[in-house]
């Protein structure tokens, strides 16, 4: 029998897209299956929905919109970042060609969950000259974060609108809205959803911008579920502010009797190794004890080597650490 009162959002990907693994994962507890629109071609989403439902007929599905996150594209090969050296990025190498209009010299750009730190040193026409403050690789489809840049660009891109249409037509259970800034952003999405005959889709508001934290009470009036994307939010507000901000959001959600999930690096070490870091288990313990609804596993299940073990460990942790009600 499935355990109740706690859920895991399982991101779908090549790591688990086979009947044996999906059925095993589903047996551990209440799972919601996430299609990450940022990494799945929108034309393939209907087939992915059908494939999961064929394996797990009663699967609850989430379509997670990519939102207005600025991402690299059309890179012929990954850009090697070398600390102290510069490189150039052209307007056609990002998914929002007008990105260069919203940044200025001196702006800090972070990528790869803040592992890569860069600085804008010049903007000439539509070409951005960037100084790398760290070593690493910048690949296609990687997010480029500049603090508060989302406040001045459209809430949704064309891909988001196309995915909303697909999600409604195929009766998915949840739509996850990325880079929400205000309650009005949620209202915009609701108008698109309600224009379809199928109106039973539940909305998850992802909290990953400074504006969303500021407007959290108004956002909570519009939705019953929020998901704190700690990677994007830490890039937005600074990693040192992340722990108290996460605690603040959890308390706000619980005080309004709303469901709250946490995402990003829940069991990061288990992407490649069979056991989590002690710090990951400690963090999980604290958050379960605070009363969160569940967690989202991302790369851990989409591409990780120990996907089934990750899901089992989460549910086992809940049984071990849960607050008796």
Coordinates of C-alpha atoms in Angstrom, one line a residue:
X1 CA 0.0 0.0 0.0
X2 CA 1.3 3.5 -0.8
X3 CA 2.3 5.7 2.0
X4 CA 0.3 8.9 2.3
X5 CA 0.8 12.5 3.4
X6 CA 4.1 12.8 1.5
X7 CA 4.9 12.9 -2.2
X8 CA 7.8 12.8 -4.5
X9 CA 7.9 14.6 -7.8
X10 CA 9.8 12.2 -10.1
X11 CA 11.3 13.9 -13.2
X12 CA 11.1 11.6 -16.2
X13 CA 14.1 11.0 -18.4
X14 CA 16.2 8.2 -20.0
X15 CA 17.2 7.1 -16.5
X16 CA 13.8 5.6 -15.7
X17 CA 11.7 5.4 -18.9
X18 CA 11.2 1.7 -18.9
X19 CA 8.3 -0.3 -17.4
X20 CA 10.4 -2.1 -14.7
X21 CA 11.9 1.0 -13.2
X22 CA 8.7 3.1 -13.4
X23 CA 6.6 0.4 -11.7
X24 CA 9.3 -0.1 -9.0
X25 CA 9.4 3.6 -8.3
X26 CA 5.6 3.8 -8.2
X27 CA 5.4 1.0 -5.6
X28 CA 7.4 3.0 -3.1
X29 CA 4.9 5.8 -2.5
X30 CA 2.8 8.6 -3.8
X31 CA 4.7 9.8 -6.9
X32 CA 3.9 12.6 -9.3
X33 CA 5.6 12.3 -12.7
X34 CA 7.2 15.4 -14.1
X35 CA 7.8 16.2 -17.8
X36 CA 10.4 18.9 -17.8
X37 CA 9.5 21.2 -20.7
X38 CA 12.9 22.7 -20.7
X39 CA 14.6 19.5 -21.7
X40 CA 11.9 17.7 -23.7
X41 CA 10.9 18.8 -27.2
X42 CA 7.3 20.0 -27.0
X43 CA 6.3 17.9 -30.0
X44 CA 7.3 14.8 -28.0
X45 CA 5.3 15.5 -24.9
X46 CA 2.1 13.8 -26.0
X47 CA 4.0 10.6 -26.7
X48 CA 5.7 10.8 -23.3
X49 CA 2.3 11.2 -21.6
X50 CA 1.0 8.1 -23.4
X51 CA 4.0 6.1 -22.6
X52 CA 3.8 6.7 -18.9
X53 CA 0.1 6.1 -18.8
X54 CA 0.5 2.8 -20.6
X55 CA 2.9 1.7 -17.9
X56 CA 1.1 3.3 -14.9
X57 CA -2.6 3.9 -15.9
X58 CA -3.3 6.1 -12.9
X59 CA -0.1 8.1 -13.0
X60 CA -0.4 11.8 -12.0
X61 CA 1.4 13.8 -14.5
X62 CA 3.0 17.3 -14.3
X63 CA 4.0 19.3 -17.3
X64 CA 6.7 21.8 -16.1
X65 CA 6.9 24.8 -18.3
X66 CA 10.4 26.2 -19.1
X67 CA 9.2 29.7 -18.6
X68 CA 11.2 32.8 -19.4
X69 CA 14.5 31.4 -18.2
X70 CA 17.3 32.6 -20.5
X71 CA 19.1 29.6 -21.9
X72 CA 22.0 29.1 -24.3
X73 CA 21.2 27.6 -27.7
X74 CA 22.8 27.0 -31.1
X75 CA 26.3 26.5 -29.6
X76 CA 28.3 24.4 -32.1
X77 CA 30.1 23.0 -29.1
X78 CA 30.3 23.7 -25.3
X79 CA 32.1 26.9 -24.4
X80 CA 35.1 26.2 -22.2
X81 CA 35.2 28.7 -19.4
X82 CA 38.6 29.6 -18.1
X83 CA 38.9 31.9 -15.1
X84 CA 40.2 35.3 -16.1
X85 CA 39.5 34.8 -19.8
X86 CA 36.7 36.3 -22.0
X87 CA 34.4 34.9 -24.6
X88 CA 31.6 36.2 -26.7
X89 CA 27.9 35.2 -26.9
X90 CA 25.8 36.3 -29.8
X91 CA 22.0 37.1 -29.7
X92 CA 21.2 34.0 -31.7
X93 CA 23.0 31.8 -29.1
X94 CA 20.3 32.4 -26.5
X95 CA 16.6 31.5 -26.5
X96 CA 15.6 35.1 -26.0
X97 CA 17.4 37.1 -28.7
X98 CA 16.7 40.5 -26.9
X99 CA 18.6 39.3 -23.8
X100 CA 21.4 41.7 -24.5
X101 CA 19.0 44.7 -24.2
X102 CA 18.2 43.8 -20.6
X103 CA 21.8 43.6 -19.3
X104 CA 24.6 46.1 -18.8
X105 CA 28.3 46.2 -18.3
X106 CA 29.2 44.9 -14.8
X107 CA 26.3 42.6 -14.5
X108 CA 27.1 39.2 -13.0
X109 CA 25.8 36.1 -14.9
X110 CA 25.7 32.8 -13.1
X111 CA 25.0 29.3 -14.6
X112 CA 25.0 25.6 -13.7
X113 CA 23.2 26.2 -10.3
X114 CA 25.7 29.0 -9.5
X115 CA 28.8 26.9 -10.2
X116 CA 29.8 29.2 -13.1
X117 CA 30.3 32.9 -12.4
X118 CA 30.7 35.4 -15.2
X119 CA 30.7 39.2 -15.7
X120 CA 29.5 41.3 -18.6
X121 CA 32.4 43.4 -19.8
X122 CA 31.0 44.8 -23.0
X123 CA 27.9 44.8 -25.2
X124 CA 28.4 45.7 -28.8
X125 CA 25.3 45.6 -31.0
X126 CA 23.9 42.2 -30.2
X127 CA 27.2 40.6 -29.1
X128 CA 28.0 40.2 -25.4
X129 CA 31.6 40.0 -24.2
X130 CA 31.8 38.0 -21.0
X131 CA 34.7 37.5 -18.5
X132 CA 34.6 34.2 -16.8
X133 CA 35.4 34.2 -13.0
X134 CA 35.5 30.4 -12.8
X135 CA 36.5 27.3 -14.8
X136 CA 33.9 25.0 -16.4
X137 CA 31.8 24.3 -19.5
X138 CA 28.8 26.2 -20.8
X139 CA 26.7 23.9 -22.8
X140 CA 23.5 24.3 -24.8
X141 CA 20.2 24.8 -22.9
X142 CA 22.0 26.0 -19.8
X143 CA 20.3 28.8 -17.8
X144 CA 22.0 32.3 -17.7
X145 CA 20.9 34.1 -14.5
X146 CA 21.2 37.9 -14.0
X147 CA 19.5 39.2 -10.9
X148 CA 16.1 40.7 -11.5
X149 CA 16.3 40.3 -15.3
X150 CA 13.0 38.4 -15.3
X151 CA 11.1 41.5 -14.2
X152 CA 11.4 43.1 -17.6
X153 CA 10.8 40.2 -20.0
X154 CA 7.6 38.4 -20.9
X155 CA 6.3 35.9 -18.4
X156 CA 5.9 33.2 -21.0
X157 CA 7.6 32.4 -24.3
X158 CA 5.9 30.6 -27.3
X159 CA 7.1 27.2 -26.0
X160 CA 5.2 27.7 -22.8
X161 CA 1.9 28.5 -24.6
X162 CA 2.4 25.5 -26.8
X163 CA 2.9 23.2 -23.8
X164 CA -0.1 24.6 -22.0
X165 CA -2.2 23.7 -25.1
X166 CA -0.7 20.2 -25.2
X167 CA -1.2 19.6 -21.4
X168 CA -4.8 20.6 -21.6
X169 CA -5.6 18.5 -24.7
X170 CA -4.0 15.4 -23.0
X171 CA -5.6 16.0 -19.6
X172 CA -2.5 16.1 -17.5
X173 CA -3.1 16.6 -13.7
X174 CA -0.7 19.6 -13.0
X175 CA 0.9 22.5 -14.8
X176 CA 4.0 23.9 -13.1
X177 CA 4.6 27.6 -13.8
X178 CA 8.2 28.6 -13.9
X179 CA 9.7 32.0 -12.9
X180 CA 6.5 33.3 -11.4
X181 CA 6.9 36.9 -10.3
X182 CA 3.4 38.1 -9.3
X183 CA -0.1 36.8 -8.8
X184 CA -0.9 38.4 -12.2
X185 CA 1.5 35.9 -13.9
X186 CA -0.6 33.1 -12.5
X187 CA -3.8 34.8 -13.6
X188 CA -2.3 35.0 -17.1
X189 CA -1.7 31.2 -17.2
X190 CA -5.2 30.6 -15.8
X191 CA -6.8 32.4 -18.7
X192 CA -5.0 30.2 -21.2
X193 CA -5.9 27.1 -19.3
X194 CA -9.6 28.1 -18.9
X195 CA -9.9 28.7 -22.6
X196 CA -9.8 24.9 -23.0
X197 CA -12.7 22.6 -22.3
X198 CA -10.5 20.6 -19.8
X199 CA -10.3 22.9 -16.8
X200 CA -9.3 20.5 -14.0
X201 CA -5.6 21.0 -14.2
X202 CA -4.0 22.1 -10.9
X203 CA -1.4 24.8 -10.9
X204 CA 1.9 24.6 -9.2
X205 CA 3.7 28.0 -8.8
X206 CA 7.5 27.6 -8.8
X207 CA 9.2 30.1 -6.4
X208 CA 12.5 30.9 -8.0
X209 CA 12.6 34.7 -8.3
X210 CA 13.2 37.4 -5.8
X211 CA 9.9 39.0 -6.9
X212 CA 8.0 35.8 -6.1
X213 CA 9.4 35.7 -2.5
X214 CA 8.4 39.4 -2.1
X215 CA 4.9 38.6 -3.4
X216 CA 4.5 35.2 -1.8
X217 CA 1.3 35.9 0.1
X218 CA -0.5 37.1 -3.0
X219 CA 0.8 34.2 -5.0
X220 CA -0.5 31.7 -2.3
X221 CA -4.0 33.2 -2.7
X222 CA -3.9 32.0 -6.4
X223 CA -2.6 28.4 -6.0
X224 CA -2.7 25.5 -3.6
X225 CA 0.7 24.2 -4.4
X226 CA 4.1 25.9 -4.6
X227 CA 7.5 24.4 -5.5
X228 CA 10.7 26.1 -4.3
X229 CA 13.4 25.7 -7.0
X230 CA 16.4 26.3 -4.9
X231 CA 18.9 26.3 -7.8
X232 CA 17.3 29.1 -9.8
X233 CA 16.3 31.0 -6.6
X234 CA 19.8 30.9 -5.2
X235 CA 21.1 32.3 -8.4
X236 CA 18.6 35.1 -8.2
X237 CA 19.0 36.1 -4.5
X238 CA 22.5 34.8 -3.7
X239 CA 23.4 31.5 -2.2
X240 CA 24.0 32.8 1.3
X241 CA 20.4 34.1 1.5
X242 CA 18.9 30.7 0.5
X243 CA 18.6 29.0 3.9
X244 CA 16.6 31.7 5.6
X245 CA 14.5 32.4 2.5
X246 CA 13.6 28.7 2.2
X247 CA 12.5 28.7 5.8
X248 CA 10.5 31.8 5.3
X249 CA 8.7 30.4 2.3
X250 CA 7.9 27.1 4.0
X251 CA 6.4 28.9 7.0
X252 CA 4.3 31.2 4.8
X253 CA 2.9 28.2 2.8
X254 CA 2.1 26.2 5.9
X255 CA 0.5 29.1 7.6
X256 CA -1.9 29.4 4.6
X257 CA -2.5 25.6 4.6
X258 CA -0.8 25.2 1.2
X259 CA 1.2 22.3 -0.1
X260 CA 4.9 23.0 -0.6
X261 CA 7.6 21.0 -2.4
X262 CA 11.4 21.6 -2.5
X263 CA 13.5 21.1 -5.5
X264 CA 17.2 21.1 -6.6
X265 CA 20.0 19.0 -5.3
X266 CA 17.9 16.9 -2.9
X267 CA 20.1 13.9 -3.4
X268 CA 22.7 15.3 -5.8
X269 CA 25.4 12.9 -4.8
X270 CA 23.2 9.9 -5.8
X271 CA 23.2 10.9 -9.4
X272 CA 26.5 9.1 -9.6
X273 CA 27.0 7.3 -6.3
X274 CA 24.8 4.9 -4.3
X275 CA 24.6 6.9 -1.1
X276 CA 23.8 10.6 -0.3
X277 CA 26.0 13.1 1.4
X278 CA 25.4 13.4 5.2
X279 CA 24.5 17.0 4.6
X280 CA 21.8 16.0 2.1
X281 CA 20.2 13.6 4.6
X282 CA 20.4 16.3 7.3
X283 CA 18.7 18.8 5.1
X284 CA 16.0 16.3 4.2
X285 CA 15.4 15.6 7.9
X286 CA 15.0 19.2 8.8
X287 CA 12.6 19.9 6.0
X288 CA 10.4 16.8 6.6
X289 CA 10.2 17.9 10.3
X290 CA 9.1 21.3 9.2
X291 CA 6.1 19.8 7.4
X292 CA 6.8 20.0 3.7
X293 CA 4.5 18.2 1.3
X294 CA 7.3 16.5 -0.6
X295 CA 10.4 17.0 -2.7
X296 CA 11.2 17.0 -6.4
X297 CA 13.9 14.8 -7.8
X298 CA 15.4 16.2 -11.0
X299 CA 18.6 14.9 -12.5
X300 CA 18.6 12.2 -9.8
X301 CA 15.8 10.3 -11.6
X302 CA 16.0 11.8 -15.1
X303 CA 19.6 10.8 -15.8
X304 CA 20.9 9.5 -12.5
X305 CA 22.5 6.1 -12.0
X306 CA 20.5 5.3 -8.9
X307 CA 17.0 6.6 -9.7
X308 CA 15.0 3.9 -8.0
X309 CA 17.2 4.0 -4.9
X310 CA 16.7 7.7 -4.6
X311 CA 12.9 7.5 -4.6
X312 CA 13.0 4.7 -2.0
X313 CA 15.4 6.6 0.2
X314 CA 13.1 9.6 0.2
X315 CA 10.1 7.6 1.3
X316 CA 12.1 5.7 3.8
X317 CA 13.3 9.0 5.2
X318 CA 9.8 10.3 5.6
X319 CA 8.8 7.2 7.6
X320 CA 11.8 7.7 9.8
X321 CA 11.6 11.5 10.3
X322 CA 7.9 12.4 9.9
X323 CA 6.1 14.4 12.6
X324 CA 3.3 12.4 14.1
X325 CA -0.1 13.9 13.4

